[in-house]
Each structure stands twice: as C-alpha cells, then as structure tokens.
C-alpha cells in the first residue's frame, strides 16, 4: 500500500481556496479533509471529531506546548490549529489529507513537515482578485485595501511551493490539482516496496 500525503492548498484572500477545495472534495470522496482543533464552542449541528476537535483554551495551549500542532493561529478570540496526530495517522493509512489554509499557516507547516505537497492557488490577474474581494460585499473599503496589499506580499512566497494553479475557471483548477495528485501518487518515495508488490501481483518471476 502506498503512503498517503498531506495536500496543502493556499493562496491569497480571493484566490478561491474554499471554492476549489469544495469542488475537489465533491468529486473525490476518498480525499480526507483535515479536521482542525479549535477553542470556540460547537454550534448545535456540529460534531466533535467531524467538524472540529473542540478543546478548551487550556487544552489547546497544552497542545501547543507539547508540539502537537502543525500550525495554529489566534483568530477572532479563538484558537484554530492543525493537529499532527490526525494528519499523520491518516497519511500512514494511505489517505490523501486536504488542508485549505492561508499562506502564513502553510509556511508554518513547511517548517515542521516538508513531506507535504504544497499548491499555491493564483487568480488569473490581480485585478480579478480585487474584483472578487469587492464582489463578496462583506469587507469595508479599508479591509479591501488591506487584503489586496497582503495579496501582493503573499505572492513573494510562490517559490516556496511545489506547484501553482491558476484559478480562472474552477473546473480547470480542479483538473489541474487532480493531475498533481495523480503524479504525486506515483512518486517512488511514497511506495513501501515496489518490487514485492510486483512479485505479489505475479508480474515478475
């Protein structure tokens, strides 16, 4: 059985990370979405271990101290992070684990887990990125300027990634990511013992 891998998709705000990730997951039920740990209370419909791993602030801080997280951040009064145990156990089973995250989080992960596959999602143009952010209708003019400025800075990190995908059309972006996944599955380093597998299949004497 081939070893799985962590697939990290990130990019600037407005690049369409959430949309592309959701479309990819809809087509591939075998891809596992990385379940994050958070200190925020669960909503009525949320299930611990499925939507999030819900933990107290003290428990979360202990996880940080014990280096149990690949990355974490403090967002809107609550902590969010990616637990190592979940990711590593699924990868060891041969699963592909998808993590959609911002550039800063991706760089944290790269420091701790270089075996992950990193994809930088780009907009077709920076003007299109700006229009997508404006089109949300959820940010103030000041927020739009900040996000757009940050997007330019985040482009400096493209060289830290393994691949880039331009999200002009969602279907094409998903197809490009599918091709990356197919190639990564064939990496020799992900195979536990190719020779034994071939003999077992009767393809070699």
CSV table of C-alpha atoms in Angstrom, one decimal:
chain,number,residue,atom,x,y,z
A,1,UNK,CA,0.0,0.0,0.0
A,2,UNK,CA,1.3,3.4,-0.9
A,3,UNK,CA,1.8,6.0,1.7
A,4,UNK,CA,-0.6,8.9,1.6
A,5,UNK,CA,0.3,12.6,1.9
A,6,UNK,CA,-0.9,15.9,3.1
A,7,UNK,CA,-2.1,18.2,0.3
A,8,UNK,CA,-1.9,21.9,1.3
A,9,UNK,CA,-3.8,24.4,-0.8
A,10,UNK,CA,-3.2,28.0,0.0
A,11,UNK,CA,-3.1,31.4,-1.6
A,12,UNK,CA,-4.2,35.0,-1.1
A,13,UNK,CA,-7.6,36.0,0.0
A,14,UNK,CA,-9.9,36.0,-3.0
A,15,UNK,CA,-7.9,33.3,-4.9
A,16,UNK,CA,-10.8,30.9,-4.4
A,17,UNK,CA,-9.3,28.3,-2.0
A,18,UNK,CA,-12.6,27.4,-0.4
A,19,UNK,CA,-14.5,27.1,-3.7
A,20,UNK,CA,-11.8,25.0,-5.4
A,21,UNK,CA,-11.3,22.8,-2.3
A,22,UNK,CA,-15.1,22.2,-2.0
A,23,UNK,CA,-15.3,21.3,-5.7
A,24,UNK,CA,-12.4,18.9,-5.4
A,25,UNK,CA,-13.8,17.2,-2.3
A,26,UNK,CA,-17.2,16.8,-4.1
A,27,UNK,CA,-15.6,14.8,-6.9
A,28,UNK,CA,-13.3,12.7,-4.6
A,29,UNK,CA,-14.9,11.2,-1.6
A,30,UNK,CA,-11.7,9.4,-0.8
A,31,UNK,CA,-9.8,12.6,0.0
A,32,UNK,CA,-10.0,13.4,3.7
A,33,UNK,CA,-10.5,17.0,4.8
A,34,UNK,CA,-8.1,17.9,7.6
A,35,UNK,CA,-10.1,18.4,10.8
A,36,UNK,CA,-8.9,21.4,12.8
A,37,UNK,CA,-8.9,21.8,16.5
A,38,UNK,CA,-10.5,24.9,17.9
A,39,UNK,CA,-11.3,26.6,21.2
A,40,UNK,CA,-14.6,28.0,20.0
A,41,UNK,CA,-17.8,26.4,21.3
A,42,UNK,CA,-19.5,23.9,18.9
A,43,UNK,CA,-22.6,25.0,17.1
A,44,UNK,CA,-25.8,22.9,17.6
A,45,UNK,CA,-25.3,20.9,14.4
A,46,UNK,CA,-21.5,20.4,14.8
A,47,UNK,CA,-20.0,17.1,15.9
A,48,UNK,CA,-16.7,16.8,17.8
A,49,UNK,CA,-14.1,15.0,15.6
A,50,UNK,CA,-16.0,15.6,12.4
A,51,UNK,CA,-16.4,19.4,12.0
A,52,UNK,CA,-13.7,20.3,14.5
A,53,UNK,CA,-11.9,18.8,17.5
A,54,UNK,CA,-13.4,21.1,20.2
A,55,UNK,CA,-11.0,21.8,23.1
A,56,UNK,CA,-10.8,24.3,26.0
A,57,UNK,CA,-8.2,27.0,25.8
A,58,UNK,CA,-6.1,25.2,28.4
A,59,UNK,CA,-6.2,22.0,26.4
A,60,UNK,CA,-5.2,23.9,23.2
A,61,UNK,CA,-2.3,25.7,24.9
A,62,UNK,CA,-1.1,22.4,26.2
A,63,UNK,CA,-1.2,21.0,22.7
A,64,UNK,CA,1.0,24.0,21.6
A,65,UNK,CA,3.4,23.4,24.4
A,66,UNK,CA,3.7,19.7,23.6
A,67,UNK,CA,4.2,20.5,19.9
A,68,UNK,CA,1.1,18.6,18.8
A,69,UNK,CA,0.1,21.0,16.1
A,70,UNK,CA,1.5,21.5,12.6
A,71,UNK,CA,0.3,25.1,12.7
A,72,UNK,CA,-2.0,27.3,14.7
A,73,UNK,CA,-3.4,30.9,14.8
A,74,UNK,CA,-5.5,33.1,17.1
A,75,UNK,CA,-8.5,34.3,15.0
A,76,UNK,CA,-11.4,36.4,16.3
A,77,UNK,CA,-10.9,35.5,20.0
A,78,UNK,CA,-10.4,31.8,19.4
A,79,UNK,CA,-7.5,29.5,18.6
A,80,UNK,CA,-7.5,27.2,15.5
A,81,UNK,CA,-4.9,24.7,14.6
A,82,UNK,CA,-4.0,21.6,12.6
A,83,UNK,CA,-3.4,18.5,14.9
A,84,UNK,CA,-0.4,16.3,13.9
A,85,UNK,CA,-1.9,13.1,15.1
A,86,UNK,CA,-4.9,13.2,12.8
A,87,UNK,CA,-2.9,14.1,9.8
A,88,UNK,CA,-0.1,11.6,10.4
A,89,UNK,CA,-2.4,8.7,11.2
A,90,UNK,CA,-4.5,9.3,8.0
A,91,UNK,CA,-1.3,9.6,5.9
A,92,UNK,CA,0.1,6.4,7.3
A,93,UNK,CA,-3.2,4.6,6.3
A,94,UNK,CA,-2.5,5.7,2.7
A,95,UNK,CA,-5.0,8.6,2.7
A,96,UNK,CA,-4.7,12.0,1.0
A,97,UNK,CA,-5.5,14.7,3.5
A,98,UNK,CA,-6.5,18.1,2.2
A,99,UNK,CA,-5.8,21.2,4.1
A,100,UNK,CA,-7.0,24.6,2.9
A,101,UNK,CA,-5.1,27.3,4.7
A,102,UNK,CA,-3.6,30.8,4.4
A,103,UNK,CA,0.0,31.4,3.3
A,104,UNK,CA,1.2,32.0,6.8
A,105,UNK,CA,-0.2,28.7,8.0
A,106,UNK,CA,1.3,26.9,5.1
A,107,UNK,CA,4.8,28.2,5.9
A,108,UNK,CA,4.4,27.1,9.5
A,109,UNK,CA,3.6,23.6,8.2
A,110,UNK,CA,6.5,23.6,5.8
A,111,UNK,CA,8.9,24.2,8.7
A,112,UNK,CA,7.6,21.1,10.5
A,113,UNK,CA,6.5,18.8,7.7
A,114,UNK,CA,8.4,19.2,4.4
A,115,UNK,CA,6.8,15.9,3.1
A,116,UNK,CA,3.5,17.7,2.5
A,117,UNK,CA,2.6,18.7,-1.1
A,118,UNK,CA,2.1,22.5,-1.4
A,119,UNK,CA,-0.1,24.1,-4.0
A,120,UNK,CA,-0.3,27.9,-4.4
A,121,UNK,CA,-3.6,29.0,-5.9
A,122,UNK,CA,-3.4,32.1,-8.0
A,123,UNK,CA,-6.0,34.4,-9.5
A,124,UNK,CA,-5.9,34.9,-13.3
A,125,UNK,CA,-4.9,38.6,-12.7
A,126,UNK,CA,-4.5,40.8,-9.6
A,127,UNK,CA,-7.4,43.0,-10.9
A,128,UNK,CA,-9.6,39.9,-11.0
A,129,UNK,CA,-8.5,39.2,-7.4
A,130,UNK,CA,-9.5,42.7,-6.3
A,131,UNK,CA,-12.9,42.3,-8.0
A,132,UNK,CA,-13.6,39.0,-6.3
A,133,UNK,CA,-12.8,40.6,-2.9
A,134,UNK,CA,-15.1,43.5,-3.7
A,135,UNK,CA,-17.8,41.2,-5.0
A,136,UNK,CA,-18.1,39.5,-1.7
A,137,UNK,CA,-19.7,42.6,-0.3
A,138,UNK,CA,-18.5,41.7,3.2
A,139,UNK,CA,-15.5,43.9,3.6
A,140,UNK,CA,-15.1,47.6,4.2
A,141,UNK,CA,-13.1,49.7,1.7
A,142,UNK,CA,-10.2,49.7,4.2
A,143,UNK,CA,-10.4,45.9,4.6
A,144,UNK,CA,-10.3,45.5,0.8
A,145,UNK,CA,-7.2,47.7,0.6
A,146,UNK,CA,-5.5,45.6,3.3
A,147,UNK,CA,-6.4,42.3,1.7
A,148,UNK,CA,-5.2,43.4,-1.7
A,149,UNK,CA,-2.0,44.7,-0.2
A,150,UNK,CA,-1.4,41.5,1.7
A,151,UNK,CA,-2.1,39.5,-1.5
A,152,UNK,CA,0.8,41.2,-3.3
A,153,UNK,CA,3.1,40.4,-0.3
A,154,UNK,CA,2.0,36.8,-0.3
A,155,UNK,CA,2.9,36.4,-4.0
A,156,UNK,CA,6.6,36.5,-2.7
A,157,UNK,CA,6.0,33.1,-1.3
A,158,UNK,CA,5.1,31.3,-4.5
A,159,UNK,CA,8.7,30.0,-4.8
A,160,UNK,CA,8.2,28.1,-1.5
A,161,UNK,CA,5.5,25.9,-3.0
A,162,UNK,CA,5.8,22.7,-5.1
A,163,UNK,CA,3.1,23.7,-7.7
A,164,UNK,CA,1.0,26.7,-8.7
A,165,UNK,CA,-2.5,26.5,-10.1
A,166,UNK,CA,-4.3,29.4,-11.8
A,167,UNK,CA,-7.9,29.6,-10.7
A,168,UNK,CA,-9.6,31.2,-13.7
A,169,UNK,CA,-12.2,28.5,-14.1
A,170,UNK,CA,-13.0,26.3,-11.1
A,171,UNK,CA,-13.4,23.1,-13.1
A,172,UNK,CA,-10.0,23.6,-14.8
A,173,UNK,CA,-8.3,24.4,-11.5
A,174,UNK,CA,-9.7,21.2,-10.0
A,175,UNK,CA,-8.5,19.2,-13.0
A,176,UNK,CA,-5.0,20.7,-12.6
A,177,UNK,CA,-5.0,19.7,-8.9
A,178,UNK,CA,-6.2,16.2,-9.9
A,179,UNK,CA,-3.2,15.9,-12.2
A,180,UNK,CA,-0.9,16.9,-9.4
A,181,UNK,CA,-2.4,14.3,-7.1
A,182,UNK,CA,-2.1,11.6,-9.8
A,183,UNK,CA,1.6,12.5,-10.3
A,184,UNK,CA,2.3,12.5,-6.5
A,185,UNK,CA,0.7,9.1,-6.1
A,186,UNK,CA,3.3,7.7,-8.5
A,187,UNK,CA,6.3,9.1,-6.6
A,188,UNK,CA,8.7,6.3,-5.8
A,189,UNK,CA,9.2,7.6,-2.2
A,190,UNK,CA,5.5,7.0,-1.5
A,191,UNK,CA,5.7,3.3,-2.3
A,192,UNK,CA,6.6,1.0,0.5
A,193,UNK,CA,8.1,-1.8,-1.6
A,194,UNK,CA,7.5,-1.7,-5.3
A,195,UNK,CA,9.4,-5.0,-6.0
A,196,UNK,CA,7.5,-7.0,-3.5
A,197,UNK,CA,4.2,-5.6,-4.8
A,198,UNK,CA,5.1,-6.6,-8.4
A,199,UNK,CA,6.1,-10.1,-7.3
A,200,UNK,CA,2.8,-10.4,-5.4
A,201,UNK,CA,0.9,-9.5,-8.4
A,202,UNK,CA,2.6,-12.1,-10.5
A,203,UNK,CA,4.1,-9.6,-12.9
A,204,UNK,CA,7.7,-10.6,-12.2
A,205,UNK,CA,9.2,-14.1,-11.9
